[in-house]
Amino acid sequence: MAVSTNRAATFLDKGGTGKTTSAAHLGVALAETGEDVLLIDLAGKQGDLAKHFGVWSDVQTEIDADDDWPNISTVFAEEWDQIASKLGDAAVDSLIVETDEGVDLIPAHPGLDSLDADLGNIDDARERYSRLERFLDEYIDGRYDTVLIDLPGLTNNVTYNGLWATRNVVAPVEMGPFESEQATALERDLEKIDDQFGVDVDLAMILPNKVDTRTKLATEYLEGFGEEYEGAIAPEHVPASQDIRNAADEGRTVFALEEPSTTAERAREAFLESAAKLQQRLGESR
Ligand SMILES: Nc1ncnc2c1ncn2[C@@H]1O[C@H](COP(=O)(O)OP(=O)(O)O)[C@@H](O)[C@H]1O
Ligand SMILES: [Mg+2]
């Protein structure tokens, strides 16, 4: 099927490197350029992306009121097509939450908890890993210019669905030895997927995050990453910025700050430039 929507997933097999932060900020950066953007949170029931946009309490209210069906875990179910044809447009509409930063979001749901195990019960590997791709092909493509999916910081059946559906990974990495190994491991994993299934998942972007260029080590790693991942390195690194943390705690991105600090300004710039580069790479790989 011809894909008319750019897709990418934020992923690294490690927690805390900035996957959720990057999905949120790259999404808003693309929306600033006029794109229609959908974010999908597959990173776990804690709902980090919805929290990042200050809409988690609304989602939680629906969950508490048992008004939370269908939800993101429903689209992985075998009977999704029947559900969707019965509900019509409302099926997809009711999954989507609007944010006040110009991006739409399909938030996480407690059902994600058992999703990995549920998918594990599907015998056929292709079927097990392609449920999300089918959903995007049938129900999301054409409605948005770009879909960004936030994945768990570990490799499981849900992660595989995200990689298959997007074929493109954005990996936020901190400037340290462990992350450097993780990036190498990621490349190896992607090659394995290609060998095993003939599914070609590209490393679309390595995004150095939380960079403190005052330290020599960070600068050295930055150079090293740039050389090793010449075709994938982001045009700008994202600086370590307390404003990013604070804004997230307040339920917004640094783009929504009225008086951004210098580092927040630089973070904005880095996300804007990286988003433009990502858009270009995704367009070329389509
Ligand atoms: N550039 C940055 N500067 C400062 N704090 C950051 C930056 N990027 C992310 N953080 C913070 O680091 C923590 C982990 O980021 P997060 O995006 O949740 O990582 P992941 O999704 O990979 O687990 C969060 O508290 C987030 O606000
Ligand atoms: Mg996360």
PDB file of C-alpha atoms and ligand atoms in Angstrom:
ATOM      1  CA  MET A   1       0.000   0.000   0.000  1.00  0.00           C
ATOM      2  CA  ALA A   2       1.291   3.458  -0.871  1.00  0.00           C
ATOM      3  CA  VAL A   3       2.175   5.374   2.231  1.00  0.00           C
ATOM      4  CA  SER A   4       1.139   9.020   2.212  1.00  0.00           C
ATOM      5  CA  THR A   5       2.073   9.684   5.814  1.00  0.00           C
ATOM      6  CA  ASN A   6       5.596   9.965   7.186  1.00  0.00           C
ATOM      7  CA  ARG A   7       6.169   7.677  10.136  1.00  0.00           C
ATOM      8  CA  ALA A   8       8.897   7.323  12.737  1.00  0.00           C
ATOM      9  CA  ALA A   9       9.323   5.818  16.195  1.00  0.00           C
ATOM     10  CA  THR A  10      11.445   7.129  19.035  1.00  0.00           C
ATOM     11  CA  PHE A  11      13.369   4.173  20.360  1.00  0.00           C
ATOM     12  CA  LEU A  12      16.463   3.072  22.227  1.00  0.00           C
ATOM     13  CA  ASP A  13      16.717  -0.061  24.332  1.00  0.00           C
ATOM     14  CA  LYS A  14      17.237   2.041  27.480  1.00  0.00           C
ATOM     15  CA  GLY A  15      15.115   4.269  29.684  1.00  0.00           C
ATOM     16  CA  GLY A  16      15.547   7.965  30.366  1.00  0.00           C
ATOM     17  CA  THR A  17      17.493   9.039  27.266  1.00  0.00           C
ATOM     18  CA  GLY A  18      14.730  11.327  25.990  1.00  0.00           C
ATOM     19  CA  LYS A  19      12.422   9.191  23.818  1.00  0.00           C
ATOM     20  CA  THR A  20       9.241  10.751  25.148  1.00  0.00           C
ATOM     21  CA  THR A  21      10.735  14.242  25.248  1.00  0.00           C
ATOM     22  CA  SER A  22      11.889  13.892  21.640  1.00  0.00           C
ATOM     23  CA  ALA A  23       8.565  12.538  20.377  1.00  0.00           C
ATOM     24  CA  ALA A  24       6.783  15.477  22.007  1.00  0.00           C
ATOM     25  CA  HIS A  25       9.210  18.173  20.842  1.00  0.00           C
ATOM     26  CA  LEU A  26       9.776  16.859  17.309  1.00  0.00           C
ATOM     27  CA  GLY A  27       6.004  16.570  16.972  1.00  0.00           C
ATOM     28  CA  VAL A  28       5.395  20.158  18.040  1.00  0.00           C
ATOM     29  CA  ALA A  29       8.289  21.353  15.857  1.00  0.00           C
ATOM     30  CA  LEU A  30       6.684  19.680  12.803  1.00  0.00           C
ATOM     31  CA  ALA A  31       3.299  21.140  13.727  1.00  0.00           C
ATOM     32  CA  GLU A  32       4.945  24.596  13.841  1.00  0.00           C
ATOM     33  CA  THR A  33       5.876  24.149  10.181  1.00  0.00           C
ATOM     34  CA  GLY A  34       2.220  23.529   9.380  1.00  0.00           C
ATOM     35  CA  GLU A  35       2.163  19.733   9.401  1.00  0.00           C
ATOM     36  CA  ASP A  36      -0.705  17.698  10.802  1.00  0.00           C
ATOM     37  CA  VAL A  37       0.974  15.514  13.400  1.00  0.00           C
ATOM     38  CA  LEU A  38      -0.250  12.506  15.361  1.00  0.00           C
ATOM     39  CA  LEU A  39       1.685  11.153  18.328  1.00  0.00           C
ATOM     40  CA  ILE A  40       0.997   7.627  19.569  1.00  0.00           C
ATOM     41  CA  ASP A  41       2.055   6.528  23.044  1.00  0.00           C
ATOM     42  CA  LEU A  42       3.031   2.858  23.205  1.00  0.00           C
ATOM     43  CA  ALA A  43       5.620   3.456  25.921  1.00  0.00           C
ATOM     44  CA  GLY A  44       3.565   2.131  28.808  1.00  0.00           C
ATOM     45  CA  LYS A  45       0.425   2.684  30.824  1.00  0.00           C
ATOM     46  CA  GLN A  46       1.894   5.555  32.860  1.00  0.00           C
ATOM     47  CA  GLY A  47       0.882   7.891  30.014  1.00  0.00           C
ATOM     48  CA  ASP A  48       4.029  10.009  29.805  1.00  0.00           C
ATOM     49  CA  LEU A  49       3.152  11.657  26.489  1.00  0.00           C
ATOM     50  CA  ALA A  50      -0.301  12.681  27.709  1.00  0.00           C
ATOM     51  CA  LYS A  51       1.323  14.058  30.853  1.00  0.00           C
ATOM     52  CA  HIS A  52       3.782  15.956  28.677  1.00  0.00           C
ATOM     53  CA  PHE A  53       0.836  17.798  27.112  1.00  0.00           C
ATOM     54  CA  GLY A  54      -1.175  18.178  30.302  1.00  0.00           C
ATOM     55  CA  VAL A  55      -4.038  15.949  29.118  1.00  0.00           C
ATOM     56  CA  TRP A  56      -3.449  12.849  31.240  1.00  0.00           C
ATOM     57  CA  SER A  57      -5.972  13.782  33.932  1.00  0.00           C
ATOM     58  CA  ASP A  58      -8.722  13.913  31.272  1.00  0.00           C
ATOM     59  CA  VAL A  59      -7.649  10.500  29.995  1.00  0.00           C
ATOM     60  CA  GLN A  60      -7.544   9.189  33.555  1.00  0.00           C
ATOM     61  CA  THR A  61     -11.063  10.492  34.169  1.00  0.00           C
ATOM     62  CA  GLU A  62     -12.344   8.503  31.183  1.00  0.00           C
ATOM     63  CA  ILE A  63     -10.539   5.403  32.406  1.00  0.00           C
ATOM     64  CA  ASP A  64     -12.003   5.799  35.903  1.00  0.00           C
ATOM     65  CA  ALA A  65     -15.487   6.274  34.419  1.00  0.00           C
ATOM     66  CA  ASP A  66     -15.103   3.087  32.321  1.00  0.00           C
ATOM     67  CA  ASP A  67     -15.456   5.304  29.263  1.00  0.00           C
ATOM     68  CA  ASP A  68     -12.079   4.232  27.911  1.00  0.00           C
ATOM     69  CA  TRP A  69     -13.077   1.909  25.069  1.00  0.00           C
ATOM     70  CA  PRO A  70     -11.903   1.710  22.358  1.00  0.00           C
ATOM     71  CA  ASN A  71      -8.320   2.681  23.190  1.00  0.00           C
ATOM     72  CA  ILE A  72      -4.812   2.164  21.788  1.00  0.00           C
ATOM     73  CA  SER A  73      -4.666  -1.457  22.928  1.00  0.00           C
ATOM     74  CA  THR A  74      -7.965  -2.189  21.121  1.00  0.00           C
ATOM     75  CA  VAL A  75      -6.392  -1.484  17.712  1.00  0.00           C
ATOM     76  CA  PHE A  76      -4.086  -4.493  18.205  1.00  0.00           C
ATOM     77  CA  ALA A  77      -7.009  -6.853  18.748  1.00  0.00           C
ATOM     78  CA  GLU A  78      -7.959  -9.387  16.092  1.00  0.00           C
ATOM     79  CA  GLU A  79     -11.503  -8.015  16.015  1.00  0.00           C
ATOM     80  CA  TRP A  80     -10.448  -4.370  15.492  1.00  0.00           C
ATOM     81  CA  ASP A  81     -11.716  -4.294  11.903  1.00  0.00           C
ATOM     82  CA  GLN A  82     -15.170  -5.417  13.018  1.00  0.00           C
ATOM     83  CA  ILE A  83     -15.188  -2.890  15.844  1.00  0.00           C
ATOM     84  CA  ALA A  84     -14.133  -0.142  13.454  1.00  0.00           C
ATOM     85  CA  SER A  85     -16.727  -1.006  10.844  1.00  0.00           C
ATOM     86  CA  LYS A  86     -19.448  -1.058  13.481  1.00  0.00           C
ATOM     87  CA  LEU A  87     -18.429   2.274  15.032  1.00  0.00           C
ATOM     88  CA  GLY A  88     -17.512   4.019  11.768  1.00  0.00           C
ATOM     89  CA  ASP A  89     -15.476   7.222  12.010  1.00  0.00           C
ATOM     90  CA  ALA A  90     -16.131   7.353  15.744  1.00  0.00           C
ATOM     91  CA  ALA A  91     -13.817   4.368  16.236  1.00  0.00           C
ATOM     92  CA  VAL A  92     -10.684   6.299  15.333  1.00  0.00           C
ATOM     93  CA  ASP A  93     -11.985   9.694  16.488  1.00  0.00           C
ATOM     94  CA  SER A  94     -12.522   8.420  20.002  1.00  0.00           C
ATOM     95  CA  LEU A  95      -8.894   7.264  20.230  1.00  0.00           C
ATOM     96  CA  ILE A  96      -7.545  10.726  19.531  1.00  0.00           C
ATOM     97  CA  VAL A  97      -7.028  13.543  22.027  1.00  0.00           C
ATOM     98  CA  GLU A  98      -6.246  17.082  20.899  1.00  0.00           C
ATOM     99  CA  THR A  99      -3.504  19.006  22.676  1.00  0.00           C
ATOM    100  CA  ASP A 100      -3.135  22.777  22.889  1.00  0.00           C
ATOM    101  CA  GLU A 101       0.289  22.672  21.188  1.00  0.00           C
ATOM    102  CA  GLY A 102      -1.019  21.790  17.744  1.00  0.00           C
ATOM    103  CA  VAL A 103      -0.435  18.035  17.807  1.00  0.00           C
ATOM    104  CA  ASP A 104      -2.963  15.231  18.201  1.00  0.00           C
ATOM    105  CA  LEU A 105      -2.291  12.311  20.493  1.00  0.00           C
ATOM    106  CA  ILE A 106      -3.415   8.735  20.969  1.00  0.00           C
ATOM    107  CA  PRO A 107      -2.578   8.333  24.638  1.00  0.00           C
ATOM    108  CA  ALA A 108      -1.415   5.258  26.492  1.00  0.00           C
ATOM    109  CA  HIS A 109      -3.869   2.980  28.271  1.00  0.00           C
ATOM    110  CA  PRO A 110      -3.650   0.384  31.069  1.00  0.00           C
ATOM    111  CA  GLY A 111      -4.425  -2.218  28.377  1.00  0.00           C
ATOM    112  CA  LEU A 112      -0.843  -1.758  27.129  1.00  0.00           C
ATOM    113  CA  ASP A 113       0.219  -3.708  30.224  1.00  0.00           C
ATOM    114  CA  SER A 114      -0.944  -7.044  28.879  1.00  0.00           C
ATOM    115  CA  LEU A 115      -0.469  -6.219  25.197  1.00  0.00           C
ATOM    116  CA  ASP A 116       3.040  -7.666  24.958  1.00  0.00           C
ATOM    117  CA  ALA A 117       1.824 -10.996  26.347  1.00  0.00           C
ATOM    118  CA  ASP A 118      -1.323 -10.943  24.183  1.00  0.00           C
ATOM    119  CA  LEU A 119       0.754 -10.401  21.059  1.00  0.00           C
ATOM    120  CA  GLY A 120       3.070 -13.185  22.228  1.00  0.00           C
ATOM    121  CA  ASN A 121       0.168 -15.615  21.905  1.00  0.00           C
ATOM    122  CA  ILE A 122      -0.038 -15.031  18.159  1.00  0.00           C
ATOM    123  CA  ASP A 123       1.839 -17.918  16.555  1.00  0.00           C
ATOM    124  CA  ASP A 124       2.696 -16.370  13.227  1.00  0.00           C
ATOM    125  CA  ALA A 125       5.540 -13.866  13.636  1.00  0.00           C
ATOM    126  CA  ARG A 126       4.463 -11.632  10.759  1.00  0.00           C
ATOM    127  CA  GLU A 127       0.961 -11.417  12.138  1.00  0.00           C
ATOM    128  CA  ARG A 128       2.330 -10.785  15.650  1.00  0.00           C
ATOM    129  CA  TYR A 129       4.470  -7.854  14.545  1.00  0.00           C
ATOM    130  CA  SER A 130       2.283  -6.225  11.903  1.00  0.00           C
ATOM    131  CA  ARG A 131      -0.937  -5.391  13.753  1.00  0.00           C
ATOM    132  CA  LEU A 132       0.000  -1.740  14.234  1.00  0.00           C
ATOM    133  CA  GLU A 133       1.149  -1.387  10.645  1.00  0.00           C
ATOM    134  CA  ARG A 134      -2.228  -2.634   9.458  1.00  0.00           C
ATOM    135  CA  PHE A 135      -3.999  -0.142  11.707  1.00  0.00           C
ATOM    136  CA  LEU A 136      -1.926   2.789  10.418  1.00  0.00           C
ATOM    137  CA  ASP A 137      -2.320   1.707   6.793  1.00  0.00           C
ATOM    138  CA  GLU A 138      -6.085   1.381   7.050  1.00  0.00           C
ATOM    139  CA  TYR A 139      -7.152   4.020   9.521  1.00  0.00           C
ATOM    140  CA  ILE A 140      -4.505   6.723   9.951  1.00  0.00           C
ATOM    141  CA  ASP A 141      -2.740   7.159   6.629  1.00  0.00           C
ATOM    142  CA  GLY A 142      -3.921  10.226   4.789  1.00  0.00           C
ATOM    143  CA  ARG A 143      -5.364  11.802   7.929  1.00  0.00           C
ATOM    144  CA  TYR A 144      -1.961  13.108   9.059  1.00  0.00           C
ATOM    145  CA  ASP A 145       1.275  14.284   7.478  1.00  0.00           C
ATOM    146  CA  THR A 146       3.426  12.650  10.137  1.00  0.00           C
ATOM    147  CA  VAL A 147       2.898   9.970  12.782  1.00  0.00           C
ATOM    148  CA  LEU A 148       5.450   9.709  15.598  1.00  0.00           C
ATOM    149  CA  ILE A 149       5.291   6.723  17.912  1.00  0.00           C
ATOM    150  CA  ASP A 150       6.853   6.691  21.365  1.00  0.00           C
ATOM    151  CA  LEU A 151       8.130   3.188  22.167  1.00  0.00           C
ATOM    152  CA  PRO A 152       9.129   1.469  25.415  1.00  0.00           C
ATOM    153  CA  GLY A 153      12.797   1.555  26.462  1.00  0.00           C
ATOM    154  CA  LEU A 154      13.005  -2.186  25.910  1.00  0.00           C
ATOM    155  CA  THR A 155      12.545  -4.608  23.059  1.00  0.00           C
ATOM    156  CA  ASN A 156       9.292  -6.566  23.172  1.00  0.00           C
ATOM    157  CA  ASN A 157       6.390  -7.410  20.852  1.00  0.00           C
ATOM    158  CA  VAL A 158       4.973  -3.897  21.170  1.00  0.00           C
ATOM    159  CA  THR A 159       8.334  -2.411  20.207  1.00  0.00           C
ATOM    160  CA  TYR A 160       8.514  -4.663  17.166  1.00  0.00           C
ATOM    161  CA  ASN A 161       5.068  -3.484  16.099  1.00  0.00           C
ATOM    162  CA  GLY A 162       6.266   0.110  16.321  1.00  0.00           C
ATOM    163  CA  LEU A 163       9.408  -0.607  14.284  1.00  0.00           C
ATOM    164  CA  TRP A 164       7.504  -2.547  11.593  1.00  0.00           C
ATOM    165  CA  ALA A 165       4.821   0.089  11.315  1.00  0.00           C
ATOM    166  CA  THR A 166       7.210   3.023  10.967  1.00  0.00           C
ATOM    167  CA  ARG A 167      10.370   1.492   9.410  1.00  0.00           C
ATOM    168  CA  ASN A 168      12.184   4.491  10.844  1.00  0.00           C
ATOM    169  CA  VAL A 169      13.826   5.006  14.228  1.00  0.00           C
ATOM    170  CA  VAL A 170      14.754   8.222  15.967  1.00  0.00           C
ATOM    171  CA  ALA A 171      17.172   7.323  18.750  1.00  0.00           C
ATOM    172  CA  PRO A 172      17.836   9.954  21.405  1.00  0.00           C
ATOM    173  CA  VAL A 173      21.191   9.255  22.981  1.00  0.00           C
ATOM    174  CA  GLU A 174      23.031  10.757  25.899  1.00  0.00           C
ATOM    175  CA  MET A 175      26.734  11.360  25.455  1.00  0.00           C
ATOM    176  CA  GLY A 176      28.178   8.417  27.371  1.00  0.00           C
ATOM    177  CA  PRO A 177      29.846   5.041  26.810  1.00  0.00           C
ATOM    178  CA  PHE A 178      26.701   3.068  27.639  1.00  0.00           C
ATOM    179  CA  GLU A 179      24.585   4.932  25.112  1.00  0.00           C
ATOM    180  CA  SER A 180      27.234   4.496  22.479  1.00  0.00           C
ATOM    181  CA  GLU A 181      27.001   0.728  22.995  1.00  0.00           C
ATOM    182  CA  GLN A 182      23.216   0.913  22.907  1.00  0.00           C
ATOM    183  CA  ALA A 183      23.292   2.710  19.568  1.00  0.00           C
ATOM    184  CA  THR A 184      25.560   0.003  18.148  1.00  0.00           C
ATOM    185  CA  ALA A 185      23.248  -2.665  19.562  1.00  0.00           C
ATOM    186  CA  LEU A 186      20.285  -0.888  17.971  1.00  0.00           C
ATOM    187  CA  GLU A 187      21.912  -0.987  14.547  1.00  0.00           C
ATOM    188  CA  ARG A 188      22.586  -4.695  15.026  1.00  0.00           C
ATOM    189  CA  ASP A 189      18.961  -5.328  16.038  1.00  0.00           C
ATOM    190  CA  LEU A 190      17.683  -3.514  12.975  1.00  0.00           C
ATOM    191  CA  GLU A 191      19.926  -5.622  10.747  1.00  0.00           C
ATOM    192  CA  LYS A 192      18.578  -8.754  12.410  1.00  0.00           C
ATOM    193  CA  ILE A 193      15.004  -7.722  11.631  1.00  0.00           C
ATOM    194  CA  ASP A 194      15.991  -7.249   8.009  1.00  0.00           C
ATOM    195  CA  ASP A 195      17.761 -10.648   7.847  1.00  0.00           C
ATOM    196  CA  GLN A 196      14.930 -12.499   9.528  1.00  0.00           C
ATOM    197  CA  PHE A 197      11.890 -10.875   7.980  1.00  0.00           C
ATOM    198  CA  GLY A 198      13.096  -8.758   5.092  1.00  0.00           C
ATOM    199  CA  VAL A 199      11.759  -5.705   6.886  1.00  0.00           C
ATOM    200  CA  ASP A 200      14.110  -2.786   6.404  1.00  0.00           C
ATOM    201  CA  VAL A 201      13.999  -0.465   9.422  1.00  0.00           C
ATOM    202  CA  ASP A 202      16.194   2.609   8.996  1.00  0.00           C
ATOM    203  CA  LEU A 203      18.050   4.462  11.690  1.00  0.00           C
ATOM    204  CA  ALA A 204      16.572   7.775  10.559  1.00  0.00           C
ATOM    205  CA  MET A 205      18.124   9.929  13.257  1.00  0.00           C
ATOM    206  CA  ILE A 206      20.559   9.775  16.131  1.00  0.00           C
ATOM    207  CA  LEU A 207      19.652  12.725  18.330  1.00  0.00           C
ATOM    208  CA  PRO A 208      22.260  13.613  20.956  1.00  0.00           C
ATOM    209  CA  ASN A 209      20.294  14.740  24.008  1.00  0.00           C
ATOM    210  CA  LYS A 210      21.027  16.315  27.398  1.00  0.00           C
ATOM    211  CA  VAL A 211      24.359  17.505  26.040  1.00  0.00           C
ATOM    212  CA  ASP A 212      26.524  19.667  28.262  1.00  0.00           C
ATOM    213  CA  THR A 213      29.206  21.030  25.957  1.00  0.00           C
ATOM    214  CA  ARG A 214      31.099  22.486  28.922  1.00  0.00           C
ATOM    215  CA  THR A 215      32.414  18.997  29.636  1.00  0.00           C
ATOM    216  CA  LYS A 216      35.216  17.641  27.476  1.00  0.00           C
ATOM    217  CA  LEU A 217      33.820  14.116  27.540  1.00  0.00           C
ATOM    218  CA  ALA A 218      30.468  15.194  26.105  1.00  0.00           C
ATOM    219  CA  THR A 219      32.221  17.084  23.308  1.00  0.00           C
ATOM    220  CA  GLU A 220      34.330  14.037  22.505  1.00  0.00           C
ATOM    221  CA  TYR A 221      31.308  11.751  22.375  1.00  0.00           C
ATOM    222  CA  LEU A 222      29.483  14.272  20.236  1.00  0.00           C
ATOM    223  CA  GLU A 223      32.311  14.135  17.712  1.00  0.00           C
ATOM    224  CA  GLY A 224      32.482  10.354  17.906  1.00  0.00           C
ATOM    225  CA  PHE A 225      28.758   9.950  17.268  1.00  0.00           C
ATOM    226  CA  GLY A 226      28.965  12.404  14.397  1.00  0.00           C
ATOM    227  CA  GLU A 227      31.672  10.363  12.708  1.00  0.00           C
ATOM    228  CA  GLU A 228      30.152   6.962  13.389  1.00  0.00           C
ATOM    229  CA  TYR A 229      26.626   7.908  12.312  1.00  0.00           C
ATOM    230  CA  GLU A 230      27.380  10.387   9.564  1.00  0.00           C
ATOM    231  CA  GLY A 231      24.173   9.721   7.664  1.00  0.00           C
ATOM    232  CA  ALA A 232      21.911   9.658  10.702  1.00  0.00           C
ATOM    233  CA  ILE A 233      23.274  12.248  13.111  1.00  0.00           C
ATOM    234  CA  ALA A 234      20.918  15.134  13.895  1.00  0.00           C
ATOM    235  CA  PRO A 235      21.946  18.542  12.549  1.00  0.00           C
ATOM    236  CA  GLU A 236      21.981  19.943  16.108  1.00  0.00           C
ATOM    237  CA  HIS A 237      22.284  18.357  19.544  1.00  0.00           C
ATOM    238  CA  VAL A 238      19.760  19.076  22.269  1.00  0.00           C
ATOM    239  CA  PRO A 239      21.382  20.757  25.261  1.00  0.00           C
ATOM    240  CA  ALA A 240      20.780  19.673  28.830  1.00  0.00           C
ATOM    241  CA  SER A 241      18.120  22.115  29.965  1.00  0.00           C
ATOM    242  CA  GLN A 242      16.358  22.282  33.287  1.00  0.00           C
ATOM    243  CA  ASP A 243      13.587  24.101  31.400  1.00  0.00           C
ATOM    244  CA  ILE A 244      12.797  20.920  29.456  1.00  0.00           C
ATOM    245  CA  ARG A 245      12.328  19.065  32.719  1.00  0.00           C
ATOM    246  CA  ASN A 246      10.307  21.851  34.318  1.00  0.00           C
ATOM    247  CA  ALA A 247       8.103  22.341  31.270  1.00  0.00           C
ATOM    248  CA  ALA A 248       7.398  18.591  31.139  1.00  0.00           C
ATOM    249  CA  ASP A 249       6.380  18.661  34.805  1.00  0.00           C
ATOM    250  CA  GLU A 250       3.969  21.497  33.962  1.00  0.00           C
ATOM    251  CA  GLY A 251       2.484  19.552  31.045  1.00  0.00           C
ATOM    252  CA  ARG A 252       4.032  21.360  28.108  1.00  0.00           C
ATOM    253  CA  THR A 253       7.045  21.482  25.817  1.00  0.00           C
ATOM    254  CA  VAL A 254       9.645  24.253  25.712  1.00  0.00           C
ATOM    255  CA  PHE A 255       7.809  25.627  22.656  1.00  0.00           C
ATOM    256  CA  ALA A 256       5.009  26.736  24.981  1.00  0.00           C
ATOM    257  CA  LEU A 257       7.289  28.696  27.339  1.00  0.00           C
ATOM    258  CA  GLU A 258       6.720  32.437  27.255  1.00  0.00           C
ATOM    259  CA  GLU A 259      10.105  33.324  28.651  1.00  0.00           C
ATOM    260  CA  PRO A 260      12.469  30.542  27.585  1.00  0.00           C
ATOM    261  CA  SER A 261      15.965  30.447  29.052  1.00  0.00           C
ATOM    262  CA  THR A 262      18.978  30.433  26.738  1.00  0.00           C
ATOM    263  CA  THR A 263      19.232  26.646  26.868  1.00  0.00           C
ATOM    264  CA  ALA A 264      15.485  26.319  26.214  1.00  0.00           C
ATOM    265  CA  GLU A 265      15.906  28.571  23.161  1.00  0.00           C
ATOM    266  CA  ARG A 266      18.733  26.358  21.969  1.00  0.00           C
ATOM    267  CA  ALA A 267      16.657  23.243  22.580  1.00  0.00           C
ATOM    268  CA  ARG A 268      13.837  24.729  20.479  1.00  0.00           C
ATOM    269  CA  GLU A 269      16.263  25.494  17.690  1.00  0.00           C
ATOM    270  CA  ALA A 270      17.733  21.972  17.857  1.00  0.00           C
ATOM    271  CA  PHE A 271      14.302  20.333  17.710  1.00  0.00           C
ATOM    272  CA  LEU A 272      13.169  22.587  14.849  1.00  0.00           C
ATOM    273  CA  GLU A 273      16.255  21.846  12.760  1.00  0.00           C
ATOM    274  CA  SER A 274      16.162  18.157  13.585  1.00  0.00           C
ATOM    275  CA  ALA A 275      12.456  17.961  12.744  1.00  0.00           C
ATOM    276  CA  ALA A 276      13.081  19.564   9.346  1.00  0.00           C
ATOM    277  CA  LYS A 277      15.906  17.110   8.671  1.00  0.00           C
ATOM    278  CA  LEU A 278      13.773  14.184   9.816  1.00  0.00           C
ATOM    279  CA  GLN A 279      10.929  15.282   7.558  1.00  0.00           C
ATOM    280  CA  GLN A 280      13.351  15.319   4.627  1.00  0.00           C
ATOM    281  CA  ARG A 281      14.786  11.872   5.443  1.00  0.00           C
ATOM    282  CA  LEU A 282      11.373  10.297   5.973  1.00  0.00           C
ATOM    283  CA  GLY A 283      10.152  11.743   2.693  1.00  0.00           C
ATOM    284  CA  GLU A 284      13.144  10.273   0.865  1.00  0.00           C
ATOM    285  CA  SER A 285      12.772   6.826   2.438  1.00  0.00           C
ATOM    286  CA  ARG A 286       9.114   6.539   1.549  1.00  0.00           C
TER     287      ARG A 286
HETATM  288  N1  LIG B   1      17.613  17.876  27.049  1.00  0.00           N
HETATM  289  C1  LIG B   1      17.175  17.625  28.293  1.00  0.00           C
HETATM  290  N2  LIG B   1      17.575  18.391  29.327  1.00  0.00           N
HETATM  291  C2  LIG B   1      17.154  18.136  30.593  1.00  0.00           C
HETATM  292  N3  LIG B   1      16.300  17.167  30.925  1.00  0.00           N
HETATM  293  C3  LIG B   1      15.863  16.366  29.942  1.00  0.00           C
HETATM  294  C4  LIG B   1      16.251  16.555  28.573  1.00  0.00           C
HETATM  295  N4  LIG B   1      15.646  15.602  27.832  1.00  0.00           N
HETATM  296  C5  LIG B   1      14.904  14.864  28.681  1.00  0.00           C
HETATM  297  N5  LIG B   1      15.027  15.314  29.944  1.00  0.00           N
HETATM  298  C6  LIG B   1      14.404  14.765  31.156  1.00  0.00           C
HETATM  299  O1  LIG B   1      14.957  13.471  31.382  1.00  0.00           O
HETATM  300  C7  LIG B   1      13.951  12.577  31.854  1.00  0.00           C
HETATM  301  C8  LIG B   1      13.841  11.384  30.910  1.00  0.00           C
HETATM  302  O2  LIG B   1      13.393  11.831  29.637  1.00  0.00           O
HETATM  303  P1  LIG B   1      12.290  10.999  28.832  1.00  0.00           P
HETATM  304  O3  LIG B   1      12.002  11.721  27.585  1.00  0.00           O
HETATM  305  O4  LIG B   1      11.151  10.683  29.725  1.00  0.00           O
HETATM  306  O5  LIG B   1      13.129   9.683  28.517  1.00  0.00           O
HETATM  307  P2  LIG B   1      12.617   8.265  27.965  1.00  0.00           P
HETATM  308  O6  LIG B   1      11.286   8.482  27.346  1.00  0.00           O
HETATM  309  O7  LIG B   1      13.664   7.856  26.992  1.00  0.00           O
HETATM  310  O8  LIG B   1      12.567   7.352  29.147  1.00  0.00           O
HETATM  311  C9  LIG B   1      12.677  13.391  31.949  1.00  0.00           C
HETATM  312  O9  LIG B   1      12.534  13.863  33.269  1.00  0.00           O
HETATM  313  C10 LIG B   1      12.907  14.549  30.995  1.00  0.00           C
HETATM  314  O10 LIG B   1      12.191  15.719  31.362  1.00  0.00           O
HETATM  315 MG    MG B   2       9.446   7.564  27.793  1.00  0.00          MG
END
